[in-house]
XYZ file of C-alpha atoms in Angstrom:
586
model
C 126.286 109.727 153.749
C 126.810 105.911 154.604
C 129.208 105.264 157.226
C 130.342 108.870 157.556
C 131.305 110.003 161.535
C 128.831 110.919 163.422
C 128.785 114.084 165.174
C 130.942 115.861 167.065
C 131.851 113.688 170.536
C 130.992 116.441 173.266
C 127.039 116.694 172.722
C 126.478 112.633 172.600
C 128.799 112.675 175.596
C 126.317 115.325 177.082
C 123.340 113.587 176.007
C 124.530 110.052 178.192
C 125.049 112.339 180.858
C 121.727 113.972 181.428
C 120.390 110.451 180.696
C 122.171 109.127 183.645
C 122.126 111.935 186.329
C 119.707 114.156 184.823
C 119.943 116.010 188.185
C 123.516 117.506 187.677
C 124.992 120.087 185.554
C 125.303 117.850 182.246
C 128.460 119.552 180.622
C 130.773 120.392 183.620
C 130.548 116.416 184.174
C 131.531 116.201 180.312
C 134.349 118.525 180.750
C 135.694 116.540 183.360
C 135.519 113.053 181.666
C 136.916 114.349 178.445
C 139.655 116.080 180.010
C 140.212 112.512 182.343
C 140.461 110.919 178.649
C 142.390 114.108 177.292
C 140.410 114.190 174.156
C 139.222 117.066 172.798
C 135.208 117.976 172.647
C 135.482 118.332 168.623
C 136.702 115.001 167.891
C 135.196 113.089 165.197
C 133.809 109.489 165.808
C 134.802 106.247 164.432
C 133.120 104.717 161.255
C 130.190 102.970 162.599
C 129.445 99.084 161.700
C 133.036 98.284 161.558
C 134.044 95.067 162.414
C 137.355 95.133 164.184
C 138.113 91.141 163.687
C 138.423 88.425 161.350
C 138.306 84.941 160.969
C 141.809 84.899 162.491
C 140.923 85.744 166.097
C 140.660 83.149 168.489
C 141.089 83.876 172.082
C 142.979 82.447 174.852
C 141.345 83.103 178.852
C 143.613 82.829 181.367
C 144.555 84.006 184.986
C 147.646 85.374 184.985
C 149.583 83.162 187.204
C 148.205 79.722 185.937
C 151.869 78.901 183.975
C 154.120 78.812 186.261
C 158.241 78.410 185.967
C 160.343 78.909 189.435
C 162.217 82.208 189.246
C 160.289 83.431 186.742
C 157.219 86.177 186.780
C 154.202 84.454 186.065
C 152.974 86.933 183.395
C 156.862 86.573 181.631
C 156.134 82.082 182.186
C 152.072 82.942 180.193
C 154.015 85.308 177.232
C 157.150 82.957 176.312
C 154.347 80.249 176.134
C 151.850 81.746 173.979
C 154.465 83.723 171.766
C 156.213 79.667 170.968
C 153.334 77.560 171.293
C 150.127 79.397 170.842
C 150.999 82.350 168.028
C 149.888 80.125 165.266
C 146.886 79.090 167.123
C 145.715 82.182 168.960
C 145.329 86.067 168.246
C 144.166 87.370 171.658
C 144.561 86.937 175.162
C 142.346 87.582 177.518
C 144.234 88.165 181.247
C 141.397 87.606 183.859
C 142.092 89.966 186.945
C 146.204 90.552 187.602
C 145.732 93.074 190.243
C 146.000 92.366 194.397
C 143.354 90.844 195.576
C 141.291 89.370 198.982
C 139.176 86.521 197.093
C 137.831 85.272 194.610
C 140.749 84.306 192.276
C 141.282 88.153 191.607
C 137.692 89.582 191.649
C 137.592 91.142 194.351
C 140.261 94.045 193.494
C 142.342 95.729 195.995
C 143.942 98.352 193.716
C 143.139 98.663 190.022
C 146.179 100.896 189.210
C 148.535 97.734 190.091
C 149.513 94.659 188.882
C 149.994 91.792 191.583
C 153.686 91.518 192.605
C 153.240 87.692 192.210
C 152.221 88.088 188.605
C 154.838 90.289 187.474
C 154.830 93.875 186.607
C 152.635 96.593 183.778
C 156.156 96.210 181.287
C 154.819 92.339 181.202
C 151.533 93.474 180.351
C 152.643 95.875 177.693
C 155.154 93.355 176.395
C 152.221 90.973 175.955
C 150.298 92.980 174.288
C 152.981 94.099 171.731
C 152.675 90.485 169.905
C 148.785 89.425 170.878
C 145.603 91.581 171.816
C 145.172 91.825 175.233
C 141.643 91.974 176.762
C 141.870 93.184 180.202
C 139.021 92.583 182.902
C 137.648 96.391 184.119
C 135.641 94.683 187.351
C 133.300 97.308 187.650
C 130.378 96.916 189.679
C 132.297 96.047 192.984
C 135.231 95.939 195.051
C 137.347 94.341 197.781
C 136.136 95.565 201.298
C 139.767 95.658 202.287
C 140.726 98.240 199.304
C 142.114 101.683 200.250
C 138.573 102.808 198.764
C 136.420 100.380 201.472
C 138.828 101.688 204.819
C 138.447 105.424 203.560
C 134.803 104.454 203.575
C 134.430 103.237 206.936
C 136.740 106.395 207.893
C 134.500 108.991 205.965
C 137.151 109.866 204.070
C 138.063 110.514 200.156
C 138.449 108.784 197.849
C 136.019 106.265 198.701
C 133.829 107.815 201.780
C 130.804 107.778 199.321
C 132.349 105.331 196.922
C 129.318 102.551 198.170
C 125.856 101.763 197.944
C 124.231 101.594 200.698
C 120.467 100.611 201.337
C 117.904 100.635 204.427
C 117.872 97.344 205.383
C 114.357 97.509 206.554
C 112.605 98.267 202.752
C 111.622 95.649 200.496
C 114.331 93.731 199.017
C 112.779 90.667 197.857
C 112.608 91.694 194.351
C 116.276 91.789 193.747
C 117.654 88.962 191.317
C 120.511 87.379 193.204
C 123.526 85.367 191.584
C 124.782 84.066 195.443
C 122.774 82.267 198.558
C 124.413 84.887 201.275
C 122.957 87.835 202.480
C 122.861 90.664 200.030
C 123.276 93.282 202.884
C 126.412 93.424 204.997
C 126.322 95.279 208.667
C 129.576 97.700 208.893
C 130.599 99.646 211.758
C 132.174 103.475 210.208
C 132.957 106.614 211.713
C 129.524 107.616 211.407
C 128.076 104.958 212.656
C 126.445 101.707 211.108
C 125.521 100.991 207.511
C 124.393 98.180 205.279
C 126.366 98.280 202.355
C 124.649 95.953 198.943
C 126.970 93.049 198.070
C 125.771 91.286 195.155
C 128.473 88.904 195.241
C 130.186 88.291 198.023
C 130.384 90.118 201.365
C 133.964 90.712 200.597
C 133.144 92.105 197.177
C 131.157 95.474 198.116
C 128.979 97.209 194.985
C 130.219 100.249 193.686
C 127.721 103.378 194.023
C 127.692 104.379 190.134
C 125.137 106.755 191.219
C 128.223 109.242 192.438
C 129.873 110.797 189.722
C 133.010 110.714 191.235
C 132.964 106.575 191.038
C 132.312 107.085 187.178
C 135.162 109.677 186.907
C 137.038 107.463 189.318
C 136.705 104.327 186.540
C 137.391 106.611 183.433
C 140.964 107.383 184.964
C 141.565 103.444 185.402
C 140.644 102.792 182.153
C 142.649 105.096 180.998
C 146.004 104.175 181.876
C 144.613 100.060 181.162
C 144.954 102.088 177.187
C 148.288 103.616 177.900
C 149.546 99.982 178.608
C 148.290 98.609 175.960
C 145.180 97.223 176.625
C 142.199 97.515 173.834
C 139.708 95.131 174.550
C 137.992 95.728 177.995
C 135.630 92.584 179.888
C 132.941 94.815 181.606
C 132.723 91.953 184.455
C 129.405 91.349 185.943
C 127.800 94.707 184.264
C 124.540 93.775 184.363
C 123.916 94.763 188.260
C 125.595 98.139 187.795
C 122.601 100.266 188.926
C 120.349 100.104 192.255
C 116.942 100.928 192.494
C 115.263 99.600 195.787
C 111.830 97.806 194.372
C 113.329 96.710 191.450
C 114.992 93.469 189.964
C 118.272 96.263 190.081
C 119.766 93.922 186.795
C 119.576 95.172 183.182
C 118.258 98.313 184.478
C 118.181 101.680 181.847
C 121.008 103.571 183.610
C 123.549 100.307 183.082
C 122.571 100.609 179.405
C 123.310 103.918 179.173
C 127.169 103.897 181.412
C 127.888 101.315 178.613
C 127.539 103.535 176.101
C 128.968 105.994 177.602
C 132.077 104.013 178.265
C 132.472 102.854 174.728
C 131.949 106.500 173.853
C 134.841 107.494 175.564
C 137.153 104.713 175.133
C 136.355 104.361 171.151
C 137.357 107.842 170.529
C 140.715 107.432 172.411
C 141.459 104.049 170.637
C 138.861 103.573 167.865
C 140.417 100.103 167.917
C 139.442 99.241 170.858
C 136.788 96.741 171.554
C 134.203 96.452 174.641
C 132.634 92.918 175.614
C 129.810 92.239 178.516
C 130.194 89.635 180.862
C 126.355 89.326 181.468
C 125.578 85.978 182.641
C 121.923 85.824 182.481
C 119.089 84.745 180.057
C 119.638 84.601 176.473
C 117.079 87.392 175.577
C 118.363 89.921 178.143
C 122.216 88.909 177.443
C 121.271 89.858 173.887
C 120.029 93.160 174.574
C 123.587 94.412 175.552
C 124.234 94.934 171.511
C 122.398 97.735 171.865
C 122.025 98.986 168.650
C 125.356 98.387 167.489
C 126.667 101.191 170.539
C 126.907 99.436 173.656
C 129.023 95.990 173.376
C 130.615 94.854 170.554
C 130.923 91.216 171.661
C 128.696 89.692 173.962
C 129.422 86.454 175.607
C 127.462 83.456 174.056
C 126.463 82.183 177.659
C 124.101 79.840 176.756
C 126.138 77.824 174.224
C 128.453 75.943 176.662
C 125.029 74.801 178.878
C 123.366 73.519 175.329
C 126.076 71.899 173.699
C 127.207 70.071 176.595
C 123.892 68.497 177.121
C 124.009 67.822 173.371
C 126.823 65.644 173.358
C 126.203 63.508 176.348
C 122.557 63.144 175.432
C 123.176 62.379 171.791
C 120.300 64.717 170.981
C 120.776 68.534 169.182
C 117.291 69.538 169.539
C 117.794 72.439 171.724
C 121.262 73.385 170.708
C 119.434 73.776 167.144
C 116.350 75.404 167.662
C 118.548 78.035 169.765
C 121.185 78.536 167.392
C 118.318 79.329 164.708
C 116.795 81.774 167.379
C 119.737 83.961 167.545
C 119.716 87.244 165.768
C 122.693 87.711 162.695
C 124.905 89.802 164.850
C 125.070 94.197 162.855
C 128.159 94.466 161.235
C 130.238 95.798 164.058
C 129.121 93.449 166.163
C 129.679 89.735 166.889
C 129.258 86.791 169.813
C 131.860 85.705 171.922
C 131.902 82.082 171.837
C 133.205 79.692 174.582
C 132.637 76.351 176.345
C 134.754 76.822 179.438
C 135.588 79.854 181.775
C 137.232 80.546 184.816
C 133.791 80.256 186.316
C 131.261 76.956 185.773
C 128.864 76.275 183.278
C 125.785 79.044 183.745
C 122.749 77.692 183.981
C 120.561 80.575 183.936
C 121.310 81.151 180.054
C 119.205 77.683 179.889
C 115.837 79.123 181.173
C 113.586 78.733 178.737
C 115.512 76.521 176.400
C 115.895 73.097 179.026
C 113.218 71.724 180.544
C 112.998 71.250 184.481
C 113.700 67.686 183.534
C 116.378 68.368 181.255
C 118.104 70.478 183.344
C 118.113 67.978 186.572
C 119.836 65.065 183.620
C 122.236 67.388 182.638
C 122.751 68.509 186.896
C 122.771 64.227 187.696
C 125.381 63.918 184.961
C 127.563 66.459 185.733
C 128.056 65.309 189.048
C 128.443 61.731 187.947
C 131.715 63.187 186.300
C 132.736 64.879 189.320
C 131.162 67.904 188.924
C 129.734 70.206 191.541
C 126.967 72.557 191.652
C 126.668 76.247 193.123
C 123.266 77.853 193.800
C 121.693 81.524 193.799
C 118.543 82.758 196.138
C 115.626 83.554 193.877
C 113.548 86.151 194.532
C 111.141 84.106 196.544
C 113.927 83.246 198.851
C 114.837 79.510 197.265
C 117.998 78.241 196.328
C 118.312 77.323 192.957
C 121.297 75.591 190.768
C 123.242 78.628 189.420
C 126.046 77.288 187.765
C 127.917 73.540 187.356
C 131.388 73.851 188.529
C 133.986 70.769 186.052
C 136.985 70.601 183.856
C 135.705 70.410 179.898
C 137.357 67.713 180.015
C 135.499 65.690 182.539
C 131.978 67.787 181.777
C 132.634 65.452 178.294
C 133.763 62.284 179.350
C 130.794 60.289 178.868
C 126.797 59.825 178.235
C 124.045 60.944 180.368
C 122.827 57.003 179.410
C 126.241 54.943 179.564
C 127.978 57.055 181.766
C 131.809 57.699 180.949
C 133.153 55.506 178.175
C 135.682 55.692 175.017
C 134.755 58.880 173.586
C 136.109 61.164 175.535
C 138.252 62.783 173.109
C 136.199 62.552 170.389
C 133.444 64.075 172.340
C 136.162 66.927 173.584
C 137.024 67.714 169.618
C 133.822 67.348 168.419
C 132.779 70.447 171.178
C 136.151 72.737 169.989
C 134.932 72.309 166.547
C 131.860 73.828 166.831
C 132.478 76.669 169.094
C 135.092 77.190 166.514
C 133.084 77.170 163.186
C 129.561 79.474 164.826
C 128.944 82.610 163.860
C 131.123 84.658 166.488
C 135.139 85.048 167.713
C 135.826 81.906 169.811
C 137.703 81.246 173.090
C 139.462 79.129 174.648
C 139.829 78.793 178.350
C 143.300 77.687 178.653
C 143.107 74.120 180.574
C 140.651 73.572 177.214
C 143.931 73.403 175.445
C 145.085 71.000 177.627
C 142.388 68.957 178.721
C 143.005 69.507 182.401
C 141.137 67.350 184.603
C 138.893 68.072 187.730
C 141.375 70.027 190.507
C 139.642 68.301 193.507
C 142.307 69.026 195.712
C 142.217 72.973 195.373
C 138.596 72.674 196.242
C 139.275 70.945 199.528
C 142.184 73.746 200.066
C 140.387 76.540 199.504
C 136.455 75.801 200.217
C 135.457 77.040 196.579
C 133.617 74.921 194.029
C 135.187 76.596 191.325
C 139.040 75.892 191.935
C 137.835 73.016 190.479
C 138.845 74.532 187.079
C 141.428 76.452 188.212
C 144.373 74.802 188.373
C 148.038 76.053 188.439
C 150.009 74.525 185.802
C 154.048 74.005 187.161
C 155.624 74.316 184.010
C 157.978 71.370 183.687
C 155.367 69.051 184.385
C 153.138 70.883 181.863
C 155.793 70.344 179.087
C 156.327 66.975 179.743
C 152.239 66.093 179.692
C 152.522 68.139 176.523
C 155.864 66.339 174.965
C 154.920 62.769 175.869
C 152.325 60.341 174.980
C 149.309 61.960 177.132
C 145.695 62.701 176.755
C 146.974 66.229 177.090
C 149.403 66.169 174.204
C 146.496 64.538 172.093
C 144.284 67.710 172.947
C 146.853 70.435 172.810
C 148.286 69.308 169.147
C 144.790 68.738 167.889
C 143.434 71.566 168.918
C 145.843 74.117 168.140
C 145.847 72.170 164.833
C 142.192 72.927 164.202
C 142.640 76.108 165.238
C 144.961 76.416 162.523
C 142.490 75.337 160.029
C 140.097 77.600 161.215
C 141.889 80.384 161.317
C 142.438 80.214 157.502
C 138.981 79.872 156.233
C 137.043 83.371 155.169
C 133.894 81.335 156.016
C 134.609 81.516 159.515
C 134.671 85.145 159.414
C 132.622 86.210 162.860
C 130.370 88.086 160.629
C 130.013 85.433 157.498
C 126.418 84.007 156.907
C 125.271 80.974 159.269
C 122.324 79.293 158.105
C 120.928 75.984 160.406
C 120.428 72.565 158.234
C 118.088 70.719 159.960
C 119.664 66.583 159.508
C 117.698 65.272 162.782
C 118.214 65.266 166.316
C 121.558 63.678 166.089
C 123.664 65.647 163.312
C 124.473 68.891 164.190
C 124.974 71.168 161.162
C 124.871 74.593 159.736
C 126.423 76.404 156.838
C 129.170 79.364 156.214
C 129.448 81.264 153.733
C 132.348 84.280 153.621
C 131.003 88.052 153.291
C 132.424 88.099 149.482
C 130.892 85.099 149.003
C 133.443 82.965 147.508
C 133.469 80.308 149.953
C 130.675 78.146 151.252
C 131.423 75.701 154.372
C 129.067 72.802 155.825
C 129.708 72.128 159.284
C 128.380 68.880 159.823
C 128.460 66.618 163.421
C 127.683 63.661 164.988
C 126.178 64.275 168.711
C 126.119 60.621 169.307
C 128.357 57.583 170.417
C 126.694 55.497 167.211
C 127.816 55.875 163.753
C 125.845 58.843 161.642
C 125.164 58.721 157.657
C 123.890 61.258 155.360
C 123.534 61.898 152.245
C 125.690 64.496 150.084
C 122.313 65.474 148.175
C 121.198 67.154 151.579
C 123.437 70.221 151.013
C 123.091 71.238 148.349
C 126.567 71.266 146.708
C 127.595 73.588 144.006
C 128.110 70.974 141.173
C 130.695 72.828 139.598
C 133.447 73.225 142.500
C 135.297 70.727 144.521
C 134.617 70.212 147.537
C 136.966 68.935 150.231
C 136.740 68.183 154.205
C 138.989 70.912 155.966
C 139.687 68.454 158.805
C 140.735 65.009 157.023
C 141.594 66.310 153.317
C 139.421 64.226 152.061
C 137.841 65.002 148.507
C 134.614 64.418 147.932
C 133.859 63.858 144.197
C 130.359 62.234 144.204
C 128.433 65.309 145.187
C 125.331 62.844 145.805
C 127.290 60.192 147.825
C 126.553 59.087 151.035
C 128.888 59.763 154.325
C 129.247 57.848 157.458
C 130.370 60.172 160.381
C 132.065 58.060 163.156
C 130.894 59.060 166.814
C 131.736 62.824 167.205
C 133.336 63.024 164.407
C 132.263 65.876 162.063
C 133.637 67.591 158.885
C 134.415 71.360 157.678
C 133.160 70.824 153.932
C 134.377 73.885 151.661
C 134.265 74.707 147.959
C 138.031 76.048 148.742
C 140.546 76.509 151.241
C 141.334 79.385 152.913
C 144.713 81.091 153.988
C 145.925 82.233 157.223
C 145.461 86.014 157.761
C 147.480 88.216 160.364
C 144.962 89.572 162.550
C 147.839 91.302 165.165
C-alpha cells in the first residue's frame, strides 16, 4: 500500500548492524541501542516521503555566544533577539557547537553532555526551542584531545581507552583525501606506550574509532538526551570521514553510509519529526549521494552554491551557476537541499571541481583577496597544497567586480545573492552576520591566528542595536532582508519541494521558474548578474494570459504580458500569478 510503515524497526535495525560489523553478534548490539533509545523492537516506522517543511522555513546559523548583552547568558541575549526581531523572518535556528571546548570555535568538544557555562545553560536551549526549531550540531567524527574520553585514553582506561583510531604510521597513507596541510598522524605517549592516533582535522581534534561499538552506543546516548531537550534537527558535522580503511581515500566510504542510516533509523522512530542534515563539504556528485535513497539525510547542504553564485555576481556571467543548477537532481519528496551563501566556515572550494575552470577558480581566489579575503589550503593526495576554502564576510566577498574592483553595488549585489538562495529549490539559511552585513573581523584573525575569525565576529549588543536603529549599511541589510524573507515565506511556490525549472535568458540574467505542488501558483525568478542595466522581454516566459501577474518584491503589476522590462544592476523580480500567505511552520 502507498506510503504505509514499513516494517517492524528491530530487523532493519539488525540488518545496519551486520552491514556495519558483520563480525559481532547482530541483535545483542540491537538490543542495546534500542534500549539506549528506549523504544521498543515492534515499533512501527514513520510514513516515508514526507516532507517535514514548508515554504515557511528559513534558517538562522549561529554560534551561541555571537549576541552578546553584559550580565546576560549569551544563549538568553541570541533567544530575546530572534523571538522580537527574527520570528517573522525565521523558523529555525541552527546553534553551531555550545558545549566546552579547546579550539576551533567549539569543534573540538570537550563534553557533549554540557552546555558551555559562558553560553548559558540546557533550560536556554529548551526554552529556545519551545518558539523556533533548533538544529543542534552532533560533531561526530572527532574530539578534543583534552576531553575526559582522550586522558582515559592515554590512561587505558574506560570510557575512552579504545575510543580512537589509531594507525601504523609506517603503511601507506598517501591515498587519504585531506581537508588540512598538518600531519594527519599525531605521536602520543599512553600508559602503554606510544601511538599515532588519525586526526583529520586538527591535532587537537582526534577521530573517533566508529569501528568500536561502544563509540556508536556511546553517540546514541548523546543524542538522546540532545531529543529530551528539545532538539530535532541534528548537523552530522564533517560525516563524510567517519570510517578508516588504511589504502583507501577513508571519505564517503560504505560503512559511513550505512551509520547514517542507522542513526536516522533510530532517531526517526523516537521523534518521527525529527530531521537529519550532512555537513559533507566535498564535490557536488559525492555531496549528493548522502540522499541516499530518501533514508540517509534529509537535507544536504548545497555546498557548491555559495562558490558559484559568488563568482556569478562579481563576474557578471551565470554560465556555471546555470548549467549547475540544471544538473541537480529534483530532490524525493522527503527530501530537500539546504541552501546557504555564508557559514561559520569560508566559502568551499572543493564543491567547484569540475564546475570552475583552473582559471576561473584563480579570478575568483585574486578577487577574493582583493576584498580582503584570505585563503586556507588542504594537502592532496600527492602531497600539494591546494586552496581549500576562501575565508570573508558576505558582505565584503560582494562588494565589487572581478573587472572594476569594489564599486556602488554593494548592496544591490548583497540582495540580489539573498534573493536567490531564497527562491531555489531547497530550505534556505542564513548565517547570522548575513543579516547584518558584518564586515571582515581582521582583528580576531590577528588575535587568534585563524583565517576564519574573519567571519566570526562577536556582536556587543548595544552597539548592534544602534548599527541596526540608525542610518547604517547594516540597518539597510537587516530590514531588507528580513523583509524579503517575509515575502518569501508567504509564497507556496517557494515550497522546498515545488517544481524549479532553469530559463535560459543569457549569460547575464539569472532565472528559473516555481511552481507550488498544487499547482496554483507559478513564480519567475528573474536576475541581473551584472553592474549594467538588463532588458527582456515578457514574451520569454511564457505568461498565463488569463491571470495577473505581479512582482513580489516592488508590487508592481504587470499588465502587458508581452512588454519589455529593464532590470537595474542586481536587481531582480519574484513574478507570480498570485500572492501567497504566511504559514506557521513552528
Amino acid at each position: 500500500m502507498e506510503n504505509a510503515p514499513l516494517s517492524h524497526l528491530e530487523p532493519r535495525l539488525i540488518a545496519h548492524l551486520q552491514t556495519i560489523y558483520p563480525q559481532l553478534n547482530s541483535k545483542e548490539l540491537a538490543d542495546q541501542c534500542l534500549a539506549t533509545f528506549h523504544l521498543d523492537p515492534a515499533t512501527e516506522s514513520p510514513r516515508p516521503h514526507k516532507s517535514l517543511w514548508d515554504q515557511g522555513d528559513i534558517m538562522l546559523i549561529t554560534y551561541a555566544d555571537t549576541l552578546r548583552r553584559e550580565g546576560e547568558a549569551p544563549l538568553e541575549t541570541l533567544h530575546q533577539f530572534a523571538k522580537t526581531s527574527l520570528s517573522d523572518a525565521i523558523s529555525a535556528v541552527h546553534l553551531l557547537p555550545f558545549f566546552p571546548y579547546s579550539s576551533d570555535d567549539g569543534f573540538s568538544v570537550m563534553d557533549y553532555t554540557t552546555v558551555n557555562p559562558s553560553s548559558g545553560k540546557w533550560s536556554h536551549v529548551t526554552q529556545l526551542a519551545q518558539d523556533f526549531k533548533v538544529m543542534g550540531d552532533l560533531v561526530i567524527n572527532h574530539c578534543s584531545s583534552r576531553s575526559m574520553w582522550f586522558e582515559n585514553f592515554k590512561a587505558g582506561t574506560h570510557p575512552g581507552a579504545n575510543f580512537f583510531y589509531e594507525a601504523d604510521p609506517t603503511l601507506d597513507l598517501s591515498a587519504v583525501v585531506r581537508p588540512r596541510t598538518s600531519p594527519l598522524l599525531r605521536e602520543v605517549q599512553t600508559k602503554h606506550g606510544e601511538k599515532h592516533v588519525w586526526c583529520t582535522f586538527s591535532h587537537d581534534q582526534v577521530d573517533l574509532n566508529f569501528e568500536r561499538p561502544e563509540v556508536l552506543l556511546e553517540f546514541l546516548r548523546i543524542i538522546r538526551l540532545y531529543l529530551e531537550k528539545g532538539i530535532r534537527w541534528f548537523r552530522l558535522d564533517a560525516v563524510a570521514f567517519l570510517w578508516k580503511i588504511p589504502g583507501t581515500s577513508c571519505i564517503n566510504l560504505p560503512q559511513t553510509h550505512e551509520i547514517i542510516r542507522l542513526l536516522r533509523l533510530l532517531i526517526e522512530h523516537y521523534a518521527p519529526e525529527s530531521v537529519i542534515i550532512t555537513e559533507t563539504n566535498i564535490p557536488n556528485q559525492e555531496n549528493l549521494t548522502y540522499f541516499g535513497n530518501a533514508n540517509e539525510a534529509h537535507l544536504i547542504y548545497n555546498f557548491s552554491l555559495p562558490p558559484l553564485l559568488i563568482n556569478s555576481l562579481v563576474t557578471g556571467n551565470c554560465s556555471h551557476l546555470k548549467q549547475w543548477l540544471m544538473s541537480m537532481p529534483p530532490a524525493q519528496q522527503g527530501t530537500t537541499y539546504l541552501n546557504f551563501l555564508a557559514s561559520h566556515d569560508g566559502i568551499g572550494l572543493r564543491p567547484t571541481e569540475g564546475l570552475l575552470s583552473e582559471w576561473e577558480l584563480d579570478t575568483l581566489i585574486n578577487t577574493m583577496k582583493r576584498f580582503g579575503g584570505k585563503i586556507s589550503s588542504r594537502t592532496t593526495p600527492q602531497g600539494e597544497a591546494k586552496p581549500y576554502e576562501i575565508n570573508i564576510s558576505l558582505w565584503n566577498a560582494l562588494s565589487g567586480s572581478a573587472q572594476q574592483g569594489p564599486d556602488q553595488w554593494q548592496f544591490a549585489r548583497f540582495l540580489c545573492a539573498a534573493g536567490v538562495m531564497m527562491s531555489l529549490e531547497g530550505v534556505p539559511a542564513f548565517y547570522i552576520h548575513s543579516l547584518f552585513g558584518t564586515e571582515n573581523d581582521l582583528e580576531r584573525v590577528e588575535n587568534t591566528g585563524q583565517f576564519r575569525s574573519i567571519n566570526r565576529h562577536i556582536w556587543d549588543m548595544e552597539d548592534l542595536e544602534h548599527a541596526l536603529n540608525t542610518p547604517t549599511h547594516h540597518q539597510k541589510v537587516f530590514q531588507s532582508v528580513t523583509k524579503l524573507t517575509k515575502v518569501r515565506r508567504a509564497q507556496p511556490a517557494f515550497h522546498p519541494n515545488a517544481t524549479q525549472y532553469v530559463l535560459h535568458m543569457g549569460e547575464n540574467l539569472f532565472a528559473f521558474w516555481r511552481q507550488s505542488i498544487d499547482r496554483r501558483q507559478s513564480l519567475f525568478a528573474v536576475y541581473n548578474m551584472t553592474d549594467q542595466p538588463q532588458s527582456f522581454n515578457l514574451s520569454e516566459l511564457n505568461l498565463i494570459a488569463t491571470d495577473t501577474w505581479t512582482d513580489l518584491v516592488s508590487e508592481q503589476v504587470y499588465e502587458d504580458h508581452l512588454g519589455k522590462v529593464t532590470l537595474m544592476p542586481y536587481q531582480f523580480v519574484w513574478l507570480a500569478n498570485k500572492k501567497g500567505r504566511i504559514t506557521q511552520t513552528k
